[in-house]
Tab-separated table of N, CA and C in Angstrom:
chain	number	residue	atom	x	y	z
A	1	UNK	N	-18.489	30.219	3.679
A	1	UNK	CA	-18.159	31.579	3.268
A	1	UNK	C	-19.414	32.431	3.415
A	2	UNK	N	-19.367	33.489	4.337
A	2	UNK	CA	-20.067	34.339	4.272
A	2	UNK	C	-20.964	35.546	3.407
A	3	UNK	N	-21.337	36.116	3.542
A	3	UNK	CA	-21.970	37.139	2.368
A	3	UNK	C	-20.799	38.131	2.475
A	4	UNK	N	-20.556	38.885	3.480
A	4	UNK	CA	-19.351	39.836	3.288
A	4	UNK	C	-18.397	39.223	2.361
A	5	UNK	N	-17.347	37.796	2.806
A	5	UNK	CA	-16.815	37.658	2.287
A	5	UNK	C	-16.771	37.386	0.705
A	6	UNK	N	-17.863	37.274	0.170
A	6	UNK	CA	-17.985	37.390	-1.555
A	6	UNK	C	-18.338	38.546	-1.586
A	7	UNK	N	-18.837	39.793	-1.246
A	7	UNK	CA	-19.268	40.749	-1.455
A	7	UNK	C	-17.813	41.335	-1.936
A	8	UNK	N	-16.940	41.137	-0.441
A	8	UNK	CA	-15.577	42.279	-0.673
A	8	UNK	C	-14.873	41.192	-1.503
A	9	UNK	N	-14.915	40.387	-1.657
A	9	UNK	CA	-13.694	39.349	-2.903
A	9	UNK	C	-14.413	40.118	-4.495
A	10	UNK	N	-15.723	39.926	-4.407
A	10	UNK	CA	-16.113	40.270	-5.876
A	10	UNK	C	-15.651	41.594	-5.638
A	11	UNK	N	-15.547	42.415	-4.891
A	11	UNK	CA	-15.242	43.891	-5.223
A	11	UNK	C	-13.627	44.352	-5.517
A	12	UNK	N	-13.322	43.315	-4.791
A	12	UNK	CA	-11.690	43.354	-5.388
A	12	UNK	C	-11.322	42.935	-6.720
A	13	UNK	N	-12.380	41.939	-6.812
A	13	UNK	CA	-11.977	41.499	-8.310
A	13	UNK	C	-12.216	42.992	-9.516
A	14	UNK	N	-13.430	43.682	-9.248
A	14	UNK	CA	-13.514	44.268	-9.731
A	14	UNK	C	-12.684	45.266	-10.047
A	15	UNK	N	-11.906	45.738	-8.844
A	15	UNK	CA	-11.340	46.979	-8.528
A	15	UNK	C	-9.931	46.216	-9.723
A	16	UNK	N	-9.513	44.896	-9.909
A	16	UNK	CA	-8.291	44.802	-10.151
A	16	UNK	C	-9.096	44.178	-11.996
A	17	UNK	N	-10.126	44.053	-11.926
A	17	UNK	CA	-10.059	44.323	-13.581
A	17	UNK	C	-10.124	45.482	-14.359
A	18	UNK	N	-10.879	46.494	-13.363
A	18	UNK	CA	-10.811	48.239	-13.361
A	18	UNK	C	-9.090	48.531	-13.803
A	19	UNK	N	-8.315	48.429	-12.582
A	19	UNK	CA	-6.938	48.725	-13.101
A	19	UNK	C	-6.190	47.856	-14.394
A	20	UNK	N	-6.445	47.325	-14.723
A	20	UNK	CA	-5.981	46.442	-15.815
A	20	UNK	C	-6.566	47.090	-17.157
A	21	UNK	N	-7.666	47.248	-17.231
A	21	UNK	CA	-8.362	48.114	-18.080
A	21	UNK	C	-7.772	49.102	-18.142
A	22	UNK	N	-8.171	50.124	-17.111
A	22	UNK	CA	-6.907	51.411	-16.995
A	22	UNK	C	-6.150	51.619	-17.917
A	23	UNK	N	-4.997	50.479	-17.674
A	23	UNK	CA	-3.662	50.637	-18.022
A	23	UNK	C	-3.589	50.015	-19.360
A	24	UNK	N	-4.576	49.293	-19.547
A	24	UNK	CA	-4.430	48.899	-21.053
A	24	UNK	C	-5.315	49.883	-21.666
A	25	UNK	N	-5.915	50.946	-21.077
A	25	UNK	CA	-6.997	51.831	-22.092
A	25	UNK	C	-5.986	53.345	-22.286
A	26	UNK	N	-4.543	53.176	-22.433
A	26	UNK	CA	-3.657	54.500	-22.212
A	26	UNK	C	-3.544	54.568	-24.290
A	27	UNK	N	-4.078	56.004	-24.113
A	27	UNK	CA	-4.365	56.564	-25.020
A	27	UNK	C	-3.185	57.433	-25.925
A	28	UNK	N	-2.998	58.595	-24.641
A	28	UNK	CA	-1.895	59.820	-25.372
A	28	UNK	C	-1.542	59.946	-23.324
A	29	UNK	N	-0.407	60.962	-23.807
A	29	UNK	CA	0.645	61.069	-22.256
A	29	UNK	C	-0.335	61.670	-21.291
A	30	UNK	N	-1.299	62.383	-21.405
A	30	UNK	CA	-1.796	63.512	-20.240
A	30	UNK	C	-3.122	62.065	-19.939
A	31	UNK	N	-3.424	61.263	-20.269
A	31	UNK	CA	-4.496	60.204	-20.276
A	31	UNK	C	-3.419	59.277	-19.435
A	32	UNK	N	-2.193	58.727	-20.300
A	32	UNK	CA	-1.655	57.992	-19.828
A	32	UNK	C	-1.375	57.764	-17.643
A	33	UNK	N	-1.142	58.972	-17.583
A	33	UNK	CA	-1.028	59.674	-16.139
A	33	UNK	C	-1.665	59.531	-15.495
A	34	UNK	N	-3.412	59.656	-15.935
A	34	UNK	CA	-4.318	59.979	-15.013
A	34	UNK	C	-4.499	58.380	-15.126
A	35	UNK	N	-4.380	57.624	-16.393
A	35	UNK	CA	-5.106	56.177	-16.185
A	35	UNK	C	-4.256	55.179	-15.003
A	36	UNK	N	-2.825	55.933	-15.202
A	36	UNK	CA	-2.088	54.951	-14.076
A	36	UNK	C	-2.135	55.521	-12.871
A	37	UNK	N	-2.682	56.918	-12.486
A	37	UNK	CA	-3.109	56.960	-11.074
A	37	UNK	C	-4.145	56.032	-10.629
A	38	UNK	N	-5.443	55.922	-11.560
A	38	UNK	CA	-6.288	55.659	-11.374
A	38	UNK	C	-6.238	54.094	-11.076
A	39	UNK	N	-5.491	53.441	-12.117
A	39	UNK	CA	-5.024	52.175	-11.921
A	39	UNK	C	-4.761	51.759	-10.615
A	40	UNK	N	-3.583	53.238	-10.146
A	40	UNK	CA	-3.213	52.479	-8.939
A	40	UNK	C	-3.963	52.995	-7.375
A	41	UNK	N	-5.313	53.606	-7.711
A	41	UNK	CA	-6.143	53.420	-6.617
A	41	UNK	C	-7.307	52.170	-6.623
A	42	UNK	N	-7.398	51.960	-7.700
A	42	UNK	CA	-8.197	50.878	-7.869
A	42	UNK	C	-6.984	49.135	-7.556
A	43	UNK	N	-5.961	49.245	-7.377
A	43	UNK	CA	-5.352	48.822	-7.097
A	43	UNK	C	-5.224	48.436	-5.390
A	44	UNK	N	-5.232	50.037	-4.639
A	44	UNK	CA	-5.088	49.534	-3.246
A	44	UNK	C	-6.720	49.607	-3.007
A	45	UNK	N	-7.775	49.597	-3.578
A	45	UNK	CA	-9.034	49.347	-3.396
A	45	UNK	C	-9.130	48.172	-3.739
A	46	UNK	N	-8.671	47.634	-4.046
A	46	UNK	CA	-8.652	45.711	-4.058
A	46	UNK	C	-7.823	45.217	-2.692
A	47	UNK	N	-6.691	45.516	-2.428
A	47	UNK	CA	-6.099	45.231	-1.363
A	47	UNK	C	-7.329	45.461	0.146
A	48	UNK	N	-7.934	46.778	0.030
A	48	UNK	CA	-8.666	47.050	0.935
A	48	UNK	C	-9.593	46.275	1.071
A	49	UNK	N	-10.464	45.819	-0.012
A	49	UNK	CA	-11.562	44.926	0.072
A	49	UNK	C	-11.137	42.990	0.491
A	50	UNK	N	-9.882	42.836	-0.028
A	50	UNK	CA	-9.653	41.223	0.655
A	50	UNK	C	-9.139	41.701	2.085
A	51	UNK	N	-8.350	42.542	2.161
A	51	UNK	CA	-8.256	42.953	3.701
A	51	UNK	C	-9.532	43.113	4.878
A	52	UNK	N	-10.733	43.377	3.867
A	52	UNK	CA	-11.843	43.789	4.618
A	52	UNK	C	-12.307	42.314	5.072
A	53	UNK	N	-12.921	41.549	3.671
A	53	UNK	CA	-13.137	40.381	3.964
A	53	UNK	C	-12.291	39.114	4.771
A	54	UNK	N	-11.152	39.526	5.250
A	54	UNK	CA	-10.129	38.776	6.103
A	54	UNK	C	-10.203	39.183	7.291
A	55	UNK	N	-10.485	40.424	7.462
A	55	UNK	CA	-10.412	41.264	9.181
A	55	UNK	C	-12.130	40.338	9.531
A	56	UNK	N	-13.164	40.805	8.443
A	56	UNK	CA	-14.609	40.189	9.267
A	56	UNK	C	-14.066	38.632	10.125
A	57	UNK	N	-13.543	37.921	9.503
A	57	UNK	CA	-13.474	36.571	10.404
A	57	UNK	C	-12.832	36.692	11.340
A	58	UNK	N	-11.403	37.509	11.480
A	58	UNK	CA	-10.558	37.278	12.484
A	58	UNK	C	-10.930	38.594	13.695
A	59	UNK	N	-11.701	39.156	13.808
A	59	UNK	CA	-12.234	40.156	14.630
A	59	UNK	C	-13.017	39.623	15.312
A	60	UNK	N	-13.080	39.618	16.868
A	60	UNK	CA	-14.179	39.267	17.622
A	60	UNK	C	-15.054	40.574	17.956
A	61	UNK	N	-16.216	40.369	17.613
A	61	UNK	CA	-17.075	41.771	18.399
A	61	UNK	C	-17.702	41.774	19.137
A	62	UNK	N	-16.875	40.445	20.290
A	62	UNK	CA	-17.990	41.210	22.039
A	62	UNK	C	-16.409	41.220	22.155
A	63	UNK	N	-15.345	41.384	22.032
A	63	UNK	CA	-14.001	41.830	22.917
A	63	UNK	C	-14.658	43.587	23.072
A	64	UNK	N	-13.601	43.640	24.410
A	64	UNK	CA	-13.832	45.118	24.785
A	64	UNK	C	-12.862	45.940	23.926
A	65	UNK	N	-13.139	47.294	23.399
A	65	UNK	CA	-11.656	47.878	22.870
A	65	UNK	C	-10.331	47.961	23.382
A	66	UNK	N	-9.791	48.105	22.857
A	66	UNK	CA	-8.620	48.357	23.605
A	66	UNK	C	-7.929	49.581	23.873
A	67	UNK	N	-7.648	49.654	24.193
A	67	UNK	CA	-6.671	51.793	24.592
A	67	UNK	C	-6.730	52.174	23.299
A	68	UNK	N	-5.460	51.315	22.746
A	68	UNK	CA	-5.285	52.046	21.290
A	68	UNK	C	-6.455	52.083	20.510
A	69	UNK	N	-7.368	50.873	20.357
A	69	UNK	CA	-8.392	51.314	19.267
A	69	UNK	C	-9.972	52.833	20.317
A	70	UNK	N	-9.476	52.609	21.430
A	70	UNK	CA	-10.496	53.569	22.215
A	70	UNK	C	-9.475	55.120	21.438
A	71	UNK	N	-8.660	55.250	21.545
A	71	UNK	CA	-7.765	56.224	21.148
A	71	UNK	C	-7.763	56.969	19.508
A	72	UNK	N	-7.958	55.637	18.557
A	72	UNK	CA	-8.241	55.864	17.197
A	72	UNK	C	-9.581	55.809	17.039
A	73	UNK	N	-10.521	55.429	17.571
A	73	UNK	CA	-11.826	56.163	17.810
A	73	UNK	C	-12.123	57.422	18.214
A	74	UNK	N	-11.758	57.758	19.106
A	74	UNK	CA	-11.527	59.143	19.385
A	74	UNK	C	-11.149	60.249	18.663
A	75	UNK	N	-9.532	59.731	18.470
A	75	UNK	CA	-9.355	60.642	17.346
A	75	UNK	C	-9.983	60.499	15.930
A	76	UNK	N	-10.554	59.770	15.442
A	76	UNK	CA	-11.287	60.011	14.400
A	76	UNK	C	-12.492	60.786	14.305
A	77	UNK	N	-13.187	60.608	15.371
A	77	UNK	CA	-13.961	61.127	15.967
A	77	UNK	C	-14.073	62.688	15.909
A	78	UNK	N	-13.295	63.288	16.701
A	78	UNK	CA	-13.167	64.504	16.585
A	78	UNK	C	-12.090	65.055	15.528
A	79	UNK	N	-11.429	64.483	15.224
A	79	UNK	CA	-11.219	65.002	13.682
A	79	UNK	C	-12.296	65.367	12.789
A	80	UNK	N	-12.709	64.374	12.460
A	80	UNK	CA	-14.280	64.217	11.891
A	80	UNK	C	-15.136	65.738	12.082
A	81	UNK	N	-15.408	65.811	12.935
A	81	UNK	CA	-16.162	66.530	14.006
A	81	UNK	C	-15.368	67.989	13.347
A	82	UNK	N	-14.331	68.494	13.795
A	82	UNK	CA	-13.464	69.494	13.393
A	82	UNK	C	-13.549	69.868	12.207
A	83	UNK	N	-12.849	69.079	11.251
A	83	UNK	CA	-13.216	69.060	9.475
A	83	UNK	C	-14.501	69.846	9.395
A	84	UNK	N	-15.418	68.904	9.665
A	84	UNK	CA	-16.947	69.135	8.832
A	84	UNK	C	-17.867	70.233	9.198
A	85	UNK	N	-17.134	70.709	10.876
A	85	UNK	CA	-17.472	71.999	11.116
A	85	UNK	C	-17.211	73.086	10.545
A	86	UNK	N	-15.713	73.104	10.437
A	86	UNK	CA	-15.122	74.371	10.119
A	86	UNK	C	-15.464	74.196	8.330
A	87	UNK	N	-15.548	73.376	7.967
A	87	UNK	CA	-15.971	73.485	6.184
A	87	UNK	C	-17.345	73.776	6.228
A	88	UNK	N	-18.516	73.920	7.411
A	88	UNK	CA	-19.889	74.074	6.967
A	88	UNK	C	-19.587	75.939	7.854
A	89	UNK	N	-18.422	76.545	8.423
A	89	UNK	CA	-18.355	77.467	9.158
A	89	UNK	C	-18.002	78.371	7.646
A	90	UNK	N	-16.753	78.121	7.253
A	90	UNK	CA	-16.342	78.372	5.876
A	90	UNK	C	-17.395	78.501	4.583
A	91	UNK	N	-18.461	77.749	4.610
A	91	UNK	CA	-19.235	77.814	3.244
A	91	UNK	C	-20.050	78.864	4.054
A	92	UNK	N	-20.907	78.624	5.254
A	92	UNK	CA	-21.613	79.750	5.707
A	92	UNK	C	-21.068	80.933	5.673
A	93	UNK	N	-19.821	81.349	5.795
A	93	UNK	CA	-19.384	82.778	5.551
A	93	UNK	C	-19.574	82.738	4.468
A	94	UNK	N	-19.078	81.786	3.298
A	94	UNK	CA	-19.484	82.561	2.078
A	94	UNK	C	-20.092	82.554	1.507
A	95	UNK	N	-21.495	82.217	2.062
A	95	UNK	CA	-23.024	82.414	1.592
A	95	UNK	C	-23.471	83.746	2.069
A	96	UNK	N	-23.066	83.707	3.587
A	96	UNK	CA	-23.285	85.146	3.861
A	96	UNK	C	-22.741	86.347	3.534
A	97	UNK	N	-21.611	86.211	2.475
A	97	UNK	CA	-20.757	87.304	2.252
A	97	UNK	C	-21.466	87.711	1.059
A	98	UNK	N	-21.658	86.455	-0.126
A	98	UNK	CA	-22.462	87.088	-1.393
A	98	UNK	C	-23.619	87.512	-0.718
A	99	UNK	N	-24.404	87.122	0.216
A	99	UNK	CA	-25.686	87.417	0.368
A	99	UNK	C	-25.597	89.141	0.504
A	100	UNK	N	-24.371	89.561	1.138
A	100	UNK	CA	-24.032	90.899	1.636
A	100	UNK	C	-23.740	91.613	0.148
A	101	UNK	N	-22.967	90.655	-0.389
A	101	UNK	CA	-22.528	91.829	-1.686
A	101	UNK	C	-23.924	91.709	-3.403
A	102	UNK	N	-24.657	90.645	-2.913
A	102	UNK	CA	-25.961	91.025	-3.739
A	102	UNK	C	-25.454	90.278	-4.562
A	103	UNK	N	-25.309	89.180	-4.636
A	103	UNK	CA	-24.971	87.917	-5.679
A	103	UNK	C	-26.179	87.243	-5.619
């Protein structure tokens, strides 16, 4: 067993004593809500982490990509790219707008 693979097992463990806690720490209704959202991201954050530690073994990394993963590279890629522009295009206007109105 590898280091990844205890790294992401202990992190799942964690993530699924996190949700257990959660749901046993429900207080009053507006708590109750947020603890079982929360529960249930810490929930598929456990799934993600044994998933993680299961993909490291069964992945080869000298295979070449393939279309589809050249494709979801890509598009992540410039998604990525898009997002983080137009949100640093967006805050710059409105730095420059108070700067204009003397804030």
């Amino acid at each position: 067993m590898n280091g990844h693979k205890i790294i992401c097992g202990s992190l799942a463990w964690a993530c699924a004593a996190g949700a257990v806690g959660l749901l046993l720490a429900q207080r009053d209704p507006v708590g109750q809500v947020a603890n079982m959202f929360l529960a249930g991201v810490c929930i598929l954050l456990a799934f993600v982490f044994v998933w993680m530690g299961w993909w490291d073994d069964a992945v080869n990394d000298n295979a070449e990509p393939s279309c589809v993963e050249r494709v979801a590279a890509t598009t992540w890629l410039w998604t990525r790219r898009i997002i983080c522009w137009s949100a640093a295009l967006v805050f710059l206007g409105l730095a420059v707008s108070m700067i204009f109105t003397g804030v």
